[in-house]
Coordinates of C-alpha atoms and ligand atoms in Angstrom, one line a residue:
M14 CA -41.7 6.0 -6.0
N15 CA -41.8 2.6 -4.3
L16 CA -38.4 2.6 -2.6
Y17 CA -39.0 -0.1 0.0
E18 CA -40.2 -2.9 -2.2
R19 CA -37.8 -5.7 -2.9
I20 CA -37.1 -4.1 -6.2
P21 CA -37.3 -0.3 -5.8
N22 CA -39.1 1.2 -8.7
N23 CA -41.2 4.0 -10.1
V24 CA -43.1 1.8 -12.6
N25 CA -45.8 0.5 -10.3
L26 CA -44.3 -2.9 -10.3
S27 CA -46.7 -4.2 -7.6
E28 CA -49.6 -3.6 -9.9
D29 CA -48.2 -6.1 -12.5
K30 CA -47.9 -9.3 -10.4
K31 CA -46.6 -11.4 -13.3
L32 CA -43.9 -9.0 -14.2
Q33 CA -43.0 -8.5 -10.5
R34 CA -42.7 -12.3 -10.0
A35 CA -40.5 -12.6 -13.1
L36 CA -38.2 -9.9 -12.0
E37 CA -38.1 -11.2 -8.4
K38 CA -37.0 -14.5 -9.9
W39 CA -34.2 -12.7 -11.8
L40 CA -33.1 -10.8 -8.7
P41 CA -31.2 -13.7 -6.9
N42 CA -29.5 -14.5 -10.2
F43 CA -28.4 -10.9 -10.5
L44 CA -27.1 -11.0 -6.9
D45 CA -25.2 -14.3 -7.6
W46 CA -23.7 -12.6 -10.6
W47 CA -22.7 -9.6 -8.5
H48 CA -21.2 -11.9 -5.9
D49 CA -19.2 -13.8 -8.5
M50 CA -18.3 -11.1 -11.0
G51 CA -18.6 -7.8 -9.1
P52 CA -15.8 -6.1 -7.3
E53 CA -13.5 -8.7 -5.7
G54 CA -13.2 -8.1 -1.9
F55 CA -14.8 -5.1 -0.2
Q56 CA -18.3 -6.6 -0.4
N57 CA -18.9 -6.2 3.3
K58 CA -17.3 -2.8 3.6
D59 CA -19.2 0.5 4.0
V60 CA -18.8 2.6 0.9
W61 CA -20.0 6.2 0.8
L62 CA -22.3 5.8 -2.2
R63 CA -25.0 7.8 -3.9
T64 CA -28.3 5.9 -4.4
A65 CA -31.0 7.0 -6.7
V66 CA -34.1 7.8 -4.6
D67 CA -36.0 10.0 -6.9
V68 CA -35.8 10.7 -10.6
G69 CA -36.6 14.4 -10.2
S70 CA -33.7 16.9 -10.7
E71 CA -33.8 17.6 -6.9
G72 CA -32.5 14.9 -4.7
W73 CA -32.3 12.0 -7.1
A74 CA -29.0 11.1 -5.5
H75 CA -28.8 10.3 -1.8
F76 CA -25.4 9.9 -0.2
D77 CA -24.7 7.5 2.6
Y78 CA -22.6 4.5 3.7
V79 CA -23.8 1.3 2.0
K80 CA -22.4 -2.2 1.7
M81 CA -22.4 -2.9 -2.1
P82 CA -24.6 -6.0 -2.0
E83 CA -27.2 -3.9 -0.1
Y84 CA -27.2 -1.2 -2.7
R85 CA -30.8 -0.4 -3.8
W86 CA -30.7 -1.4 -7.4
G87 CA -33.9 -0.4 -8.9
I88 CA -36.0 0.4 -12.0
F89 CA -36.3 4.2 -12.5
L90 CA -37.7 5.8 -15.6
E91 CA -38.2 9.5 -16.2
P92 CA -41.9 10.4 -15.9
P93 CA -43.9 10.0 -19.2
Q94 CA -44.6 13.1 -21.3
P95 CA -48.3 13.5 -22.1
D96 CA -48.8 13.2 -25.9
A97 CA -45.2 12.1 -26.6
K98 CA -44.6 12.0 -30.4
I99 CA -42.1 10.2 -32.5
G100 CA -39.4 12.8 -33.1
F101 CA -37.8 11.7 -36.3
G102 CA -37.9 9.2 -39.2
D103 CA -40.7 8.0 -41.5
N104 CA -43.3 8.2 -38.7
Y105 CA -42.3 11.6 -37.5
G106 CA -45.0 13.4 -35.5
R107 CA -47.2 10.3 -34.9
P108 CA -47.8 9.2 -31.3
A109 CA -44.8 7.5 -29.6
Y110 CA -44.9 3.7 -29.4
Q111 CA -46.0 2.6 -25.9
E112 CA -45.7 -1.0 -26.8
V113 CA -43.2 -2.7 -29.2
P114 CA -44.4 -2.4 -32.8
G115 CA -44.3 -5.9 -34.3
E116 CA -42.2 -4.9 -37.3
F117 CA -39.5 -3.4 -35.2
R118 CA -39.4 -6.0 -32.5
N119 CA -36.1 -7.6 -33.5
S120 CA -34.4 -4.3 -34.1
L121 CA -35.5 -3.0 -30.7
R122 CA -34.6 -6.1 -28.8
R123 CA -31.2 -6.0 -30.4
I124 CA -30.6 -2.4 -29.5
I125 CA -31.6 -3.1 -25.8
V126 CA -29.6 -6.3 -25.5
T127 CA -26.5 -4.7 -27.0
Q128 CA -26.7 -1.8 -24.6
G129 CA -27.6 -4.0 -21.7
D130 CA -24.7 -6.3 -22.3
T131 CA -22.2 -3.5 -21.9
E132 CA -23.3 -2.7 -18.3
P133 CA -22.4 -6.0 -16.5
A134 CA -19.4 -6.4 -18.9
S135 CA -17.7 -3.2 -17.5
V136 CA -18.2 -4.4 -13.9
E137 CA -16.5 -7.7 -14.9
Q138 CA -13.6 -5.8 -16.5
Q139 CA -13.1 -3.7 -13.4
R140 CA -13.5 -6.3 -10.7
Q141 CA -9.9 -6.5 -9.6
L142 CA -9.2 -2.8 -9.5
G143 CA -10.1 -2.2 -5.9
K144 CA -7.0 -4.0 -4.8
T145 CA -4.7 -1.4 -6.3
C146 CA -6.7 1.8 -5.7
P147 CA -4.6 5.0 -5.6
S148 CA -6.7 6.5 -2.8
L149 CA -10.0 5.9 -0.9
Y150 CA -11.6 8.7 -3.0
D151 CA -10.8 6.7 -6.2
L152 CA -11.9 3.4 -4.6
R153 CA -15.3 4.9 -3.8
N154 CA -15.6 6.3 -7.4
L155 CA -14.8 2.9 -8.8
F156 CA -17.5 1.3 -6.7
Q157 CA -20.0 4.0 -7.5
V158 CA -19.5 3.3 -11.2
N159 CA -19.8 -0.4 -10.6
V160 CA -23.1 -0.3 -8.7
E161 CA -24.6 2.1 -11.2
E162 CA -23.6 -0.1 -14.2
G163 CA -25.5 -2.8 -12.2
R164 CA -28.5 -0.6 -12.1
H165 CA -28.3 0.1 -15.8
L166 CA -28.4 -3.6 -16.3
W167 CA -31.7 -3.6 -14.3
A168 CA -33.0 -0.8 -16.5
M169 CA -32.5 -2.9 -19.7
V170 CA -33.7 -6.1 -18.1
Y171 CA -36.9 -4.3 -17.0
L172 CA -37.5 -3.4 -20.7
L173 CA -36.8 -6.9 -21.8
H174 CA -39.1 -8.5 -19.3
R175 CA -41.9 -6.0 -19.6
Y176 CA -42.0 -5.6 -23.4
F177 CA -40.6 -8.7 -25.0
G178 CA -42.3 -11.7 -23.3
R179 CA -40.5 -15.1 -23.4
D180 CA -37.6 -14.1 -25.6
G181 CA -37.0 -11.0 -23.5
R182 CA -36.7 -13.2 -20.4
D183 CA -34.3 -15.4 -22.2
E184 CA -32.2 -12.4 -23.2
A185 CA -32.2 -11.1 -19.6
D186 CA -30.9 -14.5 -18.4
A187 CA -28.2 -14.5 -21.1
L188 CA -27.0 -11.0 -19.9
L189 CA -25.9 -12.7 -16.7
E190 CA -24.3 -15.7 -18.5
R191 CA -21.9 -14.0 -21.0
R192 CA -18.5 -13.0 -19.5
S193 CA -16.1 -10.3 -20.4
G194 CA -13.1 -11.7 -22.2
N195 CA -14.3 -15.3 -22.1
P196 CA -13.6 -16.8 -25.5
D197 CA -16.5 -19.3 -25.2
K198 CA -19.1 -16.8 -24.1
P199 CA -17.7 -13.3 -24.7
R200 CA -19.6 -10.0 -24.2
I201 CA -21.1 -8.7 -27.5
L202 CA -18.8 -5.7 -28.2
E203 CA -15.1 -6.0 -28.4
A204 CA -14.2 -3.0 -26.2
F205 CA -16.0 -4.8 -23.4
N206 CA -13.8 -7.9 -23.8
Q207 CA -10.5 -6.0 -23.3
P208 CA -8.8 -6.2 -20.0
C209 CA -9.1 -3.2 -17.7
D210 CA -6.9 -4.3 -14.9
D211 CA -5.0 -1.2 -14.0
W212 CA -6.1 2.3 -13.1
L213 CA -4.7 4.0 -16.2
N214 CA -6.9 1.6 -18.3
F215 CA -9.8 2.3 -15.9
F216 CA -9.6 6.1 -16.4
C217 CA -9.3 5.6 -20.2
F218 CA -12.2 3.3 -20.1
T219 CA -14.5 5.7 -18.2
M220 CA -13.3 8.6 -20.3
F221 CA -13.6 7.0 -23.7
T222 CA -15.8 4.0 -23.5
D223 CA -18.4 5.3 -21.0
R224 CA -18.5 8.4 -23.2
D225 CA -19.6 6.2 -26.1
G226 CA -22.4 5.1 -23.8
K227 CA -23.4 8.8 -23.4
Y228 CA -23.8 9.1 -27.1
Q229 CA -25.7 5.9 -27.6
L230 CA -28.0 6.6 -24.7
S231 CA -28.6 10.2 -25.9
A232 CA -29.5 8.8 -29.3
L233 CA -32.0 6.4 -27.6
A234 CA -33.2 9.0 -25.1
E235 CA -35.3 10.5 -27.9
S236 CA -36.5 7.1 -29.2
G237 CA -40.0 6.8 -30.5
F238 CA -40.3 3.8 -28.2
E239 CA -41.1 5.8 -25.2
P240 CA -40.3 3.4 -22.4
L241 CA -36.7 3.1 -23.8
A242 CA -36.4 6.9 -24.1
R243 CA -37.5 7.4 -20.5
T244 CA -35.1 4.7 -19.3
C245 CA -32.1 6.2 -21.1
Q246 CA -32.9 9.7 -20.0
F247 CA -32.4 8.7 -16.4
M248 CA -29.4 6.5 -17.1
L249 CA -27.7 9.6 -18.6
T250 CA -27.8 11.5 -15.3
E251 CA -25.8 8.7 -13.7
E252 CA -23.4 8.2 -16.6
A253 CA -22.2 11.8 -16.3
H254 CA -20.3 10.9 -13.1
H255 CA -18.6 8.0 -14.8
M256 CA -17.1 10.3 -17.4
F257 CA -16.1 12.7 -14.7
V258 CA -14.2 9.9 -13.1
G259 CA -12.3 9.2 -16.3
D260 CA -11.7 12.7 -17.5
T261 CA -10.5 14.1 -14.1
G262 CA -8.6 10.8 -13.4
L263 CA -6.6 11.2 -16.6
N264 CA -6.1 14.8 -15.9
R265 CA -4.6 14.0 -12.5
V266 CA -2.3 11.4 -14.0
V267 CA -1.2 13.9 -16.6
K268 CA -0.6 16.6 -14.0
R269 CA 1.5 14.3 -11.8
T270 CA 3.5 13.2 -14.8
A271 CA 4.2 16.8 -15.7
Q272 CA 5.3 17.5 -12.2
L273 CA 7.7 14.6 -12.3
M274 CA 9.0 15.5 -15.8
K275 CA 10.3 18.7 -14.2
Q276 CA 12.1 16.8 -11.5
G277 CA 13.9 14.3 -13.7
D278 CA 13.2 10.9 -15.3
V279 CA 9.5 10.0 -14.9
R280 CA 10.2 6.3 -14.7
E281 CA 12.9 6.6 -12.1
L282 CA 10.5 8.8 -10.1
G283 CA 7.7 6.3 -10.3
G284 CA 5.3 8.1 -12.6
V285 CA 3.6 7.2 -15.9
P286 CA 5.6 8.5 -18.8
L287 CA 3.6 10.7 -21.2
D288 CA 4.2 8.4 -24.2
I289 CA 2.5 5.5 -22.2
I290 CA -0.5 7.7 -21.5
Q291 CA -0.7 8.6 -25.2
K292 CA -0.6 4.9 -26.2
H293 CA -3.4 4.2 -23.8
I294 CA -5.4 7.0 -25.3
N295 CA -4.8 5.6 -28.7
F296 CA -5.9 2.1 -27.6
W297 CA -9.2 3.0 -25.9
F298 CA -10.2 5.8 -28.2
S299 CA -9.9 3.5 -31.2
Y300 CA -11.8 0.6 -29.6
S301 CA -14.5 3.1 -28.4
L302 CA -14.9 4.4 -32.0
D303 CA -15.8 0.9 -33.1
L304 CA -18.7 0.9 -30.7
F305 CA -20.6 3.3 -33.0
G306 CA -20.7 0.7 -35.8
G307 CA -19.9 0.9 -39.5
E308 CA -19.4 4.2 -41.2
I309 CA -21.9 3.3 -43.8
S310 CA -24.7 1.4 -42.2
S311 CA -28.1 0.2 -43.4
N312 CA -29.0 -0.5 -39.7
S313 CA -28.5 3.1 -38.8
A314 CA -30.9 4.1 -41.7
D315 CA -33.5 1.5 -40.6
F316 CA -33.3 2.5 -36.9
F317 CA -33.7 6.1 -37.9
A318 CA -36.5 5.5 -40.4
A319 CA -38.4 3.5 -37.7
G320 CA -38.0 6.3 -35.2
L321 CA -36.1 4.1 -32.8
K322 CA -32.6 5.7 -32.7
G323 CA -32.1 9.3 -33.5
R324 CA -29.1 11.7 -33.6
Y325 CA -27.4 13.4 -30.7
K326 CA -29.8 16.1 -29.4
E327 CA -32.1 15.4 -32.3
Q328 CA -34.8 17.9 -31.3
E329 CA -32.4 20.6 -30.1
Q330 CA -29.8 20.6 -32.9
Y331 CA -31.8 19.8 -36.1
Q332 CA -34.7 21.3 -38.1
D333 CA -35.2 18.4 -40.6
H334 CA -36.1 15.3 -38.7
I335 CA -36.9 13.2 -41.7
V336 CA -33.6 13.4 -43.5
A337 CA -34.8 11.8 -46.7
E338 CA -32.7 13.9 -49.1
Q339 CA -29.5 15.0 -47.5
N340 CA -26.1 13.4 -48.2
F341 CA -23.0 13.1 -46.1
T342 CA -19.4 13.1 -47.4
M343 CA -17.1 10.7 -45.7
K344 CA -13.6 9.2 -46.2
V345 CA -13.6 5.7 -47.6
V346 CA -10.8 3.5 -49.0
D347 CA -11.1 3.2 -52.7
E348 CA -8.4 1.5 -54.9
G349 CA -5.8 1.8 -52.3
Q350 CA -6.5 5.4 -51.5
V351 CA -8.4 7.4 -49.0
K352 CA -11.1 9.3 -51.0
D353 CA -14.3 11.2 -50.3
R354 CA -17.6 9.5 -51.0
E355 CA -21.1 10.9 -50.7
V356 CA -23.6 8.6 -49.1
P357 CA -27.3 9.1 -48.1
M358 CA -27.4 10.8 -44.7
R359 CA -29.5 8.1 -43.1
N360 CA -26.8 5.6 -43.9
A361 CA -24.2 7.8 -42.3
L362 CA -25.8 8.3 -38.9
N363 CA -23.3 6.2 -37.1
E364 CA -20.6 8.4 -38.4
V365 CA -22.6 11.5 -37.5
L366 CA -22.9 10.3 -33.9
R367 CA -19.2 9.3 -33.9
T368 CA -18.2 12.8 -35.1
E369 CA -20.1 14.3 -32.1
Y370 CA -18.3 12.0 -29.8
V371 CA -14.9 12.8 -31.2
R372 CA -15.6 16.5 -30.7
D373 CA -16.5 15.8 -27.0
C374 CA -13.3 13.8 -26.5
E375 CA -11.2 16.7 -27.9
K376 CA -12.5 18.8 -25.1
G377 CA -10.9 16.3 -22.6
L378 CA -7.6 16.5 -24.5
A379 CA -7.7 20.3 -24.3
R380 CA -8.2 20.1 -20.5
W381 CA -5.2 17.7 -20.1
N382 CA -3.1 19.8 -22.4
K383 CA -3.9 22.8 -20.3
S384 CA -2.6 20.9 -17.3
L385 CA 0.6 20.2 -19.2
A386 CA 0.9 23.9 -20.1
D387 CA 0.1 25.0 -16.6
E388 CA 3.1 22.9 -15.3
G389 CA 5.3 24.5 -18.0
I390 CA 5.6 21.3 -20.1
S391 CA 5.7 21.8 -23.9
E392 CA 4.7 18.3 -25.0
R393 CA 1.0 17.7 -25.9
L394 CA -1.4 14.8 -26.0
F395 CA -3.7 14.2 -29.0
L396 CA -6.4 12.0 -30.4
P397 CA -5.3 9.6 -33.2
S398 CA -7.0 9.7 -36.5
S399 CA -10.4 8.0 -36.5
R400 CA -9.0 5.5 -39.1
F401 CA -6.3 4.3 -36.8
H402 CA -6.5 0.8 -35.3
R403 CA -10.1 0.1 -36.2
H404 CA -11.8 -3.3 -36.1
V405 CA -15.3 -2.3 -37.2
G406 CA -16.5 -0.5 -40.3
E407 CA -14.9 1.1 -43.3
Y408 CA -11.3 1.0 -42.0
A409 CA -11.3 -2.4 -40.4
G410 CA -8.9 -5.0 -42.0
R411 CA -6.6 -2.2 -43.3
H412 CA -3.8 -0.4 -41.6
F413 CA -3.3 3.3 -41.0
D414 CA -0.7 5.2 -39.1
I415 CA -1.7 7.5 -36.3
E416 CA -2.4 10.4 -38.7
G417 CA -4.7 8.2 -40.7
N418 CA -2.4 7.5 -43.7
L419 CA -2.9 4.1 -45.3
I420 CA 0.2 1.9 -44.7
T421 CA 1.0 -1.7 -45.2
A422 CA 0.5 -4.5 -42.6
E423 CA 4.3 -4.8 -42.3
E424 CA 4.7 -1.1 -41.6
F425 CA 2.0 -1.2 -39.0
E426 CA 3.6 -4.2 -37.3
G427 CA 6.9 -2.4 -37.4
R428 CA 5.6 0.7 -35.7
K429 CA 2.8 -0.7 -33.5
A430 CA 4.9 -0.4 -30.4
E431 CA 5.1 3.4 -30.9
W432 CA 1.4 3.7 -31.0
L433 CA -0.2 1.1 -28.8
P434 CA 0.7 -0.1 -25.2
T435 CA 3.2 -2.9 -25.4
I436 CA 3.4 -5.8 -22.9
E437 CA 6.3 -4.0 -21.3
D438 CA 4.3 -0.8 -21.0
R439 CA 1.4 -2.6 -19.4
E440 CA 3.7 -4.4 -17.0
Y441 CA 5.4 -1.1 -16.1
V442 CA 2.0 0.5 -15.4
R443 CA 1.0 -2.5 -13.3
S444 CA 4.2 -2.3 -11.3
L445 CA 3.1 1.2 -10.1
M446 CA -0.2 0.0 -8.9
H447 CA -0.2 -0.5 -5.1
A448 CA -3.2 0.2 -2.9
V449 CA -3.1 3.4 -1.0
T450 CA -6.0 3.3 1.5
E451 CA -5.1 5.7 4.3
P452 CA -7.6 8.6 4.2
G453 CA -6.1 11.7 2.6
K454 CA -3.1 9.8 1.1
I455 CA -2.5 9.3 -2.6
A456 CA -0.4 7.1 -4.8
N457 CA 2.8 8.7 -6.2
W458 CA 1.8 8.4 -9.9
I459 CA -1.3 10.5 -9.7
A460 CA -2.2 14.0 -8.3
P461 CA -5.0 14.3 -5.7
P462 CA -8.3 15.6 -7.0
A463 CA -8.9 19.4 -6.8
T464 CA -11.8 18.8 -4.4
G465 CA -13.5 15.9 -2.7
L466 CA -17.1 14.8 -3.4
K467 CA -20.4 16.3 -2.5
G468 CA -18.9 18.8 0.0
K469 CA -16.6 16.3 1.6
P470 CA -12.8 16.9 1.6
F471 CA -10.4 14.6 -0.1
E472 CA -9.3 13.3 3.3
F473 CA -12.8 12.0 4.0
E474 CA -13.1 8.3 4.8
Y475 CA -14.9 7.4 1.5
V476 CA -14.6 3.7 2.2
R477 CA -14.4 2.2 5.7
L478 CA -11.9 -0.7 5.4
Ligands
FE2_28 FE1 -24.0 2.3 -17.9
FE2_29 FE1 -21.0 4.1 -17.2

């Protein structure tokens, strides 16, 4: 582990001078981007952050006060497995690819660029949030997520520079040029162009959108292109905390809302009404489902056949890693009706991964509903149908109600305000957002966390302002 080089790494960067120079040229551009598009304000404050100092299960995370621009962004891959094999697809059992196979070059570059683009995008989406943090604990968590997304960008940029030559370098530059929500040069995926400018959106984003990341990275963590697999394996360890922030953050909002519901009118008491929470769940869940791609997809079949992108826990969960003969039954719209259709399994792998994701999201809903029950509230939160409010795939361009029944565009327009956050809802939520920065204090609309972080109490000074 070379921690004290300009670019900390465990890939022996100093032995590849050309690559080292190229990345050292990219470094100041990254810092410029961080300066322009990273968290606004707070850049010279001490934040109690964890920094990756080792990829081993022991001690990969070191906690200390760091100013964000001095965070040690680096390139860390899990150690290589001797005799790594391709774990699925047409080349199942052959030696894993250590270099990019020519015939898959475009597919692989596209996979890496698409993943890479989401990392800086989320930092851009979240850059104003520090100013309205509900507590120092939350402020620190926001910045932790932000610096790690920056490191994930480094991970993808390393792959582009190391394995894709000239066009890889161009793609790495472009990752710093696109901007979330900018109509002229938007980020690649739509969820990453949506505004995320209040903390309810932030918790939904880290719950639902970062969780898409978990499933994409898991599918790539068993890739036959070994450098990508090793990169994603390590990213997943960091990603778990982002989802923790979203899941527990929403749970705390729900808990506080439930407490206020018992006292009287939640709005008058300055909380977030349950129906507004539900609408935000509907919004971010549906946009995050789009990130898995079309229900029926030739790309998913090609990526699987090539051994590039597998299923969730491919080795652990499945016996048949070739999947040449199986079929999958899914709901499609046919002659104005939702009907079952059987498609070859390899073409349905986006949907298979999405189904795993939905199951995982349901666990979060169960936790939040338990909080409602514990407070003696009978209302429940739920996930909308996977067909609701989709912009990609089989259900895009049609309209469904929250239960997944086909409806007309007029009906959807008429009921949209019941299901998705309205401008008034967004303004109301924003009106609650005021920075609370005294150690141990918390905003009125959210409950404090059950415990602090890494043995520190909630009252700890997580950011020195
Ligand atoms: Fe990430
Ligand atoms: Fe993340």
